[in-house]
């Protein structure tokens, strides 16, 4: 599998991911994967599977539109827009979040990712859409000019 094909397969996998598909993480991640985002640091595919199972438990929709892709050797970056619908966020309406993933593909198995780090605004994804906290976060962002 070429480098570009492995990156495209990884992106396609995320648009299949839901609570019933998490057992297929072995297709794109190594056993010892390290996953980091603004809210979590997870080590190992089994722990990542548990995390995704919990994350997707009540999700109505989670789809990614992938934009720029760059891969050089074992390193890759991909920018994306996530469309997330969850009954506890924004009264169930879709929330759009811009982000970027930095990926390291394994040298032993170049089809699989061994390091995955997501960069996104956690406030835009979560805090701004919570019933009590949301208005406060939005006011603070306006005051700070963001």
Tab-separated table of N, CA, C and O in Angstrom, residues 70-130:
chain	number	residue	atom	x	y	z
A	70	UNK	N	-0.991	16.028	3.808
A	70	UNK	CA	0.441	16.093	3.538
A	70	UNK	C	1.086	14.889	4.190
A	70	UNK	O	0.844	14.610	5.369
A	71	UNK	N	1.855	14.150	3.423
A	71	UNK	CA	2.580	13.016	3.990
A	71	UNK	C	3.990	13.014	3.447
A	71	UNK	O	4.211	13.136	2.244
A	72	UNK	N	4.927	12.861	4.371
A	72	UNK	CA	6.330	12.737	4.005
A	72	UNK	C	6.912	11.639	4.865
A	72	UNK	O	6.986	11.763	6.090
A	73	UNK	N	7.307	10.563	4.242
A	73	UNK	CA	7.827	9.419	4.987
A	73	UNK	C	6.750	8.852	5.893
A	73	UNK	O	5.641	8.575	5.459
A	74	UNK	N	7.065	8.729	7.170
A	74	UNK	CA	6.109	8.157	8.115
A	74	UNK	C	5.210	9.218	8.753
A	74	UNK	O	4.290	8.874	9.498
A	75	UNK	N	5.464	10.502	8.464
A	75	UNK	CA	4.695	11.583	9.091
A	75	UNK	C	3.636	12.118	8.146
A	75	UNK	O	3.853	12.217	6.939
A	76	UNK	N	2.478	12.471	8.721
A	76	UNK	CA	1.390	13.024	7.915
A	76	UNK	C	0.611	14.043	8.722
A	76	UNK	O	0.568	13.990	9.953
A	77	UNK	N	-0.001	14.970	8.004
A	77	UNK	CA	-0.921	15.944	8.587
A	77	UNK	C	-2.142	16.015	7.686
A	77	UNK	O	-2.013	15.961	6.461
A	78	UNK	N	-3.292	16.144	8.317
A	78	UNK	CA	-4.521	16.310	7.558
A	78	UNK	C	-5.412	17.300	8.300
A	78	UNK	O	-5.557	17.217	9.519
A	79	UNK	N	-5.937	18.285	7.561
A	79	UNK	CA	-6.877	19.227	8.162
A	79	UNK	C	-8.292	18.730	7.887
A	79	UNK	O	-8.530	18.032	6.898
A	80	UNK	N	-9.215	19.109	8.776
A	80	UNK	CA	-10.574	18.576	8.652
A	80	UNK	C	-11.587	19.509	9.296
A	80	UNK	O	-11.252	20.373	10.089
A	81	UNK	N	-12.835	19.285	8.915
A	81	UNK	CA	-13.984	19.882	9.581
A	81	UNK	C	-14.842	18.729	10.056
A	81	UNK	O	-15.227	17.864	9.257
A	82	UNK	N	-15.102	18.696	11.349
A	82	UNK	CA	-15.935	17.647	11.925
A	82	UNK	C	-17.349	18.197	12.097
A	82	UNK	O	-17.540	19.309	12.586
A	83	UNK	N	-18.317	17.407	11.709
A	83	UNK	CA	-19.737	17.715	11.923
A	83	UNK	C	-20.225	16.725	12.970
A	83	UNK	O	-20.301	15.523	12.708
A	84	UNK	N	-20.523	17.234	14.156
A	84	UNK	CA	-20.881	16.391	15.297
A	84	UNK	C	-22.268	16.740	15.798
A	84	UNK	O	-22.565	17.918	16.035
A	85	UNK	N	-23.110	15.725	15.954
A	85	UNK	CA	-24.428	15.907	16.563
A	85	UNK	C	-24.525	14.986	17.769
A	85	UNK	O	-24.289	13.775	17.662
A	86	UNK	N	-24.863	15.579	18.903
A	86	UNK	CA	-25.014	14.845	20.156
A	86	UNK	C	-26.176	15.491	20.899
A	86	UNK	O	-26.279	16.726	20.942
A	87	UNK	N	-27.053	14.690	21.491
A	87	UNK	CA	-28.230	15.266	22.146
A	87	UNK	C	-27.915	16.254	23.269
A	87	UNK	O	-28.732	17.124	23.567
A	88	UNK	N	-26.744	16.187	23.866
A	88	UNK	CA	-26.392	17.094	24.964
A	88	UNK	C	-25.619	18.330	24.525
A	88	UNK	O	-25.274	19.169	25.346
A	89	UNK	N	-25.315	18.412	23.245
A	89	UNK	CA	-24.597	19.575	22.725
A	89	UNK	C	-25.492	20.348	21.770
A	89	UNK	O	-26.073	19.759	20.854
A	90	UNK	N	-25.595	21.650	21.965
A	90	UNK	CA	-26.332	22.536	21.058
A	90	UNK	C	-27.748	22.033	20.806
A	90	UNK	O	-28.255	22.145	19.688
A	91	UNK	N	-28.341	21.439	21.829
A	91	UNK	CA	-29.712	20.901	21.728
A	91	UNK	C	-29.855	19.895	20.591
A	91	UNK	O	-30.887	19.809	19.948
A	92	UNK	N	-28.782	19.177	20.329
A	92	UNK	CA	-28.804	18.130	19.308
A	92	UNK	C	-28.519	18.601	17.900
A	92	UNK	O	-28.418	17.787	16.986
A	93	UNK	N	-28.386	19.924	17.707
A	93	UNK	CA	-28.066	20.444	16.379
A	93	UNK	C	-26.599	20.162	16.050
A	93	UNK	O	-25.767	20.071	16.948
A	94	UNK	N	-26.265	20.058	14.779
A	94	UNK	CA	-24.864	19.802	14.407
A	94	UNK	C	-23.923	20.926	14.838
A	94	UNK	O	-24.268	22.102	14.756
A	95	UNK	N	-22.768	20.534	15.313
A	95	UNK	CA	-21.696	21.444	15.689
A	95	UNK	C	-20.554	21.207	14.700
A	95	UNK	O	-20.171	20.062	14.465
A	96	UNK	N	-20.035	22.274	14.121
A	96	UNK	CA	-18.908	22.166	13.189
A	96	UNK	C	-17.633	22.594	13.892
A	96	UNK	O	-17.589	23.654	14.509
A	97	UNK	N	-16.611	21.760	13.799
A	97	UNK	CA	-15.336	22.029	14.449
A	97	UNK	C	-14.212	21.847	13.433
A	97	UNK	O	-14.138	20.811	12.772
A	98	UNK	N	-13.359	22.871	13.326
A	98	UNK	CA	-12.178	22.795	12.457
A	98	UNK	C	-11.031	22.184	13.251
A	98	UNK	O	-10.875	22.483	14.439
A	99	UNK	N	-10.242	21.337	12.611
A	99	UNK	CA	-9.110	20.758	13.305
A	99	UNK	C	-8.053	20.227	12.364
A	99	UNK	O	-8.159	20.328	11.139
A	100	UNK	N	-7.035	19.661	12.979
A	100	UNK	CA	-5.904	19.103	12.248
A	100	UNK	C	-5.408	17.878	13.006
A	100	UNK	O	-5.375	17.877	14.239
A	101	UNK	N	-5.058	16.839	12.280
A	101	UNK	CA	-4.484	15.641	12.886
A	101	UNK	C	-3.052	15.473	12.396
A	101	UNK	O	-2.777	15.574	11.198
A	102	UNK	N	-2.165	15.228	13.340
A	102	UNK	CA	-0.790	14.872	13.013
A	102	UNK	C	-0.655	13.385	13.270
A	102	UNK	O	-0.956	12.894	14.366
A	103	UNK	N	-0.213	12.664	12.277
A	103	UNK	CA	-0.147	11.209	12.339
A	103	UNK	C	1.272	10.724	12.095
A	103	UNK	O	1.984	11.281	11.258
A	104	UNK	N	1.667	9.695	12.820
A	104	UNK	CA	2.926	8.996	12.555
A	104	UNK	C	2.567	7.569	12.207
A	104	UNK	O	1.923	6.865	13.003
A	105	UNK	N	2.960	7.149	11.024
A	105	UNK	CA	2.722	5.782	10.598
A	105	UNK	C	3.886	4.906	11.058
A	105	UNK	O	5.031	5.343	11.103
A	106	UNK	N	3.577	3.694	11.409
A	106	UNK	CA	4.567	2.755	11.917
A	106	UNK	C	5.597	2.414	10.843
A	106	UNK	O	5.245	2.218	9.679
A	107	UNK	N	6.852	2.310	11.241
A	107	UNK	CA	7.882	1.860	10.300
A	107	UNK	C	7.751	0.358	10.065
A	107	UNK	O	8.099	-0.127	8.996
A	108	UNK	N	7.236	-0.385	11.060
A	108	UNK	CA	7.051	-1.836	10.915
A	108	UNK	C	5.840	-2.178	10.051
A	108	UNK	O	5.836	-3.197	9.358
A	109	UNK	N	4.793	-1.362	10.120
A	109	UNK	CA	3.571	-1.593	9.349
A	109	UNK	C	3.074	-0.241	8.848
A	109	UNK	O	2.271	0.417	9.504
A	110	UNK	N	3.555	0.205	7.687
A	110	UNK	CA	3.259	1.548	7.195
A	110	UNK	C	1.780	1.823	6.900
A	110	UNK	O	1.410	2.935	6.575
A	111	UNK	N	0.927	0.811	7.026
A	111	UNK	CA	-0.512	1.021	6.843
A	111	UNK	C	-1.175	1.524	8.123
A	111	UNK	O	-2.301	1.991	8.087
A	112	UNK	N	-0.482	1.397	9.240
A	112	UNK	CA	-1.090	1.699	10.540
A	112	UNK	C	-0.408	2.881	11.227
A	112	UNK	O	0.794	3.065	11.135
A	113	UNK	N	-1.228	3.603	11.979
A	113	UNK	CA	-0.775	4.780	12.713
A	113	UNK	C	-0.343	4.358	14.114
A	113	UNK	O	-1.062	3.635	14.796
A	114	UNK	N	0.828	4.846	14.540
A	114	UNK	CA	1.305	4.553	15.893
A	114	UNK	C	1.210	5.774	16.813
A	114	UNK	O	1.233	5.631	18.035
A	115	UNK	N	1.096	6.968	16.238
A	115	UNK	CA	0.908	8.197	17.017
A	115	UNK	C	-0.136	9.041	16.293
A	115	UNK	O	-0.055	9.247	15.076
A	116	UNK	N	-1.089	9.541	17.058
A	116	UNK	CA	-2.165	10.368	16.497
A	116	UNK	C	-2.406	11.518	17.462
A	116	UNK	O	-2.744	11.295	18.619
A	117	UNK	N	-2.207	12.735	16.979
A	117	UNK	CA	-2.452	13.908	17.819
A	117	UNK	C	-3.416	14.827	17.093
A	117	UNK	O	-3.148	15.240	15.960
A	118	UNK	N	-4.541	15.120	17.740
A	118	UNK	CA	-5.536	16.033	17.183
A	118	UNK	C	-5.391	17.407	17.816
A	118	UNK	O	-5.194	17.529	19.027
A	119	UNK	N	-5.526	18.421	16.976
A	119	UNK	CA	-5.517	19.812	17.415
A	119	UNK	C	-6.852	20.427	17.023
A	119	UNK	O	-7.227	20.398	15.851
A	120	UNK	N	-7.592	20.943	17.993
A	120	UNK	CA	-8.849	21.633	17.738
A	120	UNK	C	-9.200	22.477	18.957
A	120	UNK	O	-8.631	22.304	20.029
A	121	UNK	N	-10.153	23.374	18.771
A	121	UNK	CA	-10.627	24.241	19.844
A	121	UNK	C	-11.674	23.467	20.649
A	121	UNK	O	-12.800	23.273	20.187
A	122	UNK	N	-11.309	23.023	21.847
A	122	UNK	CA	-12.228	22.243	22.683
A	122	UNK	C	-13.451	23.073	23.068
A	122	UNK	O	-14.550	22.538	23.216
A	123	UNK	N	-13.269	24.377	23.222
A	123	UNK	CA	-14.409	25.242	23.529
A	123	UNK	C	-15.415	25.248	22.402
A	123	UNK	O	-16.620	25.170	22.629
A	124	UNK	N	-14.922	25.351	21.154
A	124	UNK	CA	-15.817	25.361	19.999
A	124	UNK	C	-16.549	24.031	19.853
A	124	UNK	O	-17.685	23.988	19.399
A	125	UNK	N	-15.899	22.960	20.249
A	125	UNK	CA	-16.532	21.650	20.120
A	125	UNK	C	-17.473	21.353	21.274
A	125	UNK	O	-18.559	20.841	21.085
A	126	UNK	N	-17.068	21.671	22.471
A	126	UNK	CA	-17.782	21.174	23.634
A	126	UNK	C	-18.329	22.288	24.519
A	126	UNK	O	-19.535	22.453	24.655
A	127	UNK	N	-17.455	23.053	25.115
A	127	UNK	CA	-17.854	23.977	26.175
A	127	UNK	C	-18.868	25.021	25.728
A	127	UNK	O	-19.774	25.375	26.468
A	128	UNK	N	-18.735	25.545	24.499
A	128	UNK	CA	-19.654	26.570	24.025
A	128	UNK	C	-21.076	26.050	23.839
A	128	UNK	O	-22.008	26.831	23.725
A	129	UNK	N	-21.237	24.737	23.788
A	129	UNK	CA	-22.541	24.159	23.466
A	129	UNK	C	-23.211	23.487	24.653
A	129	UNK	O	-24.251	22.854	24.496
A	130	UNK	N	-22.619	23.622	25.820
A	130	UNK	CA	-23.230	23.075	27.027
A	130	UNK	C	-24.219	24.089	27.588
A	130	UNK	O	-23.964	25.290	27.567
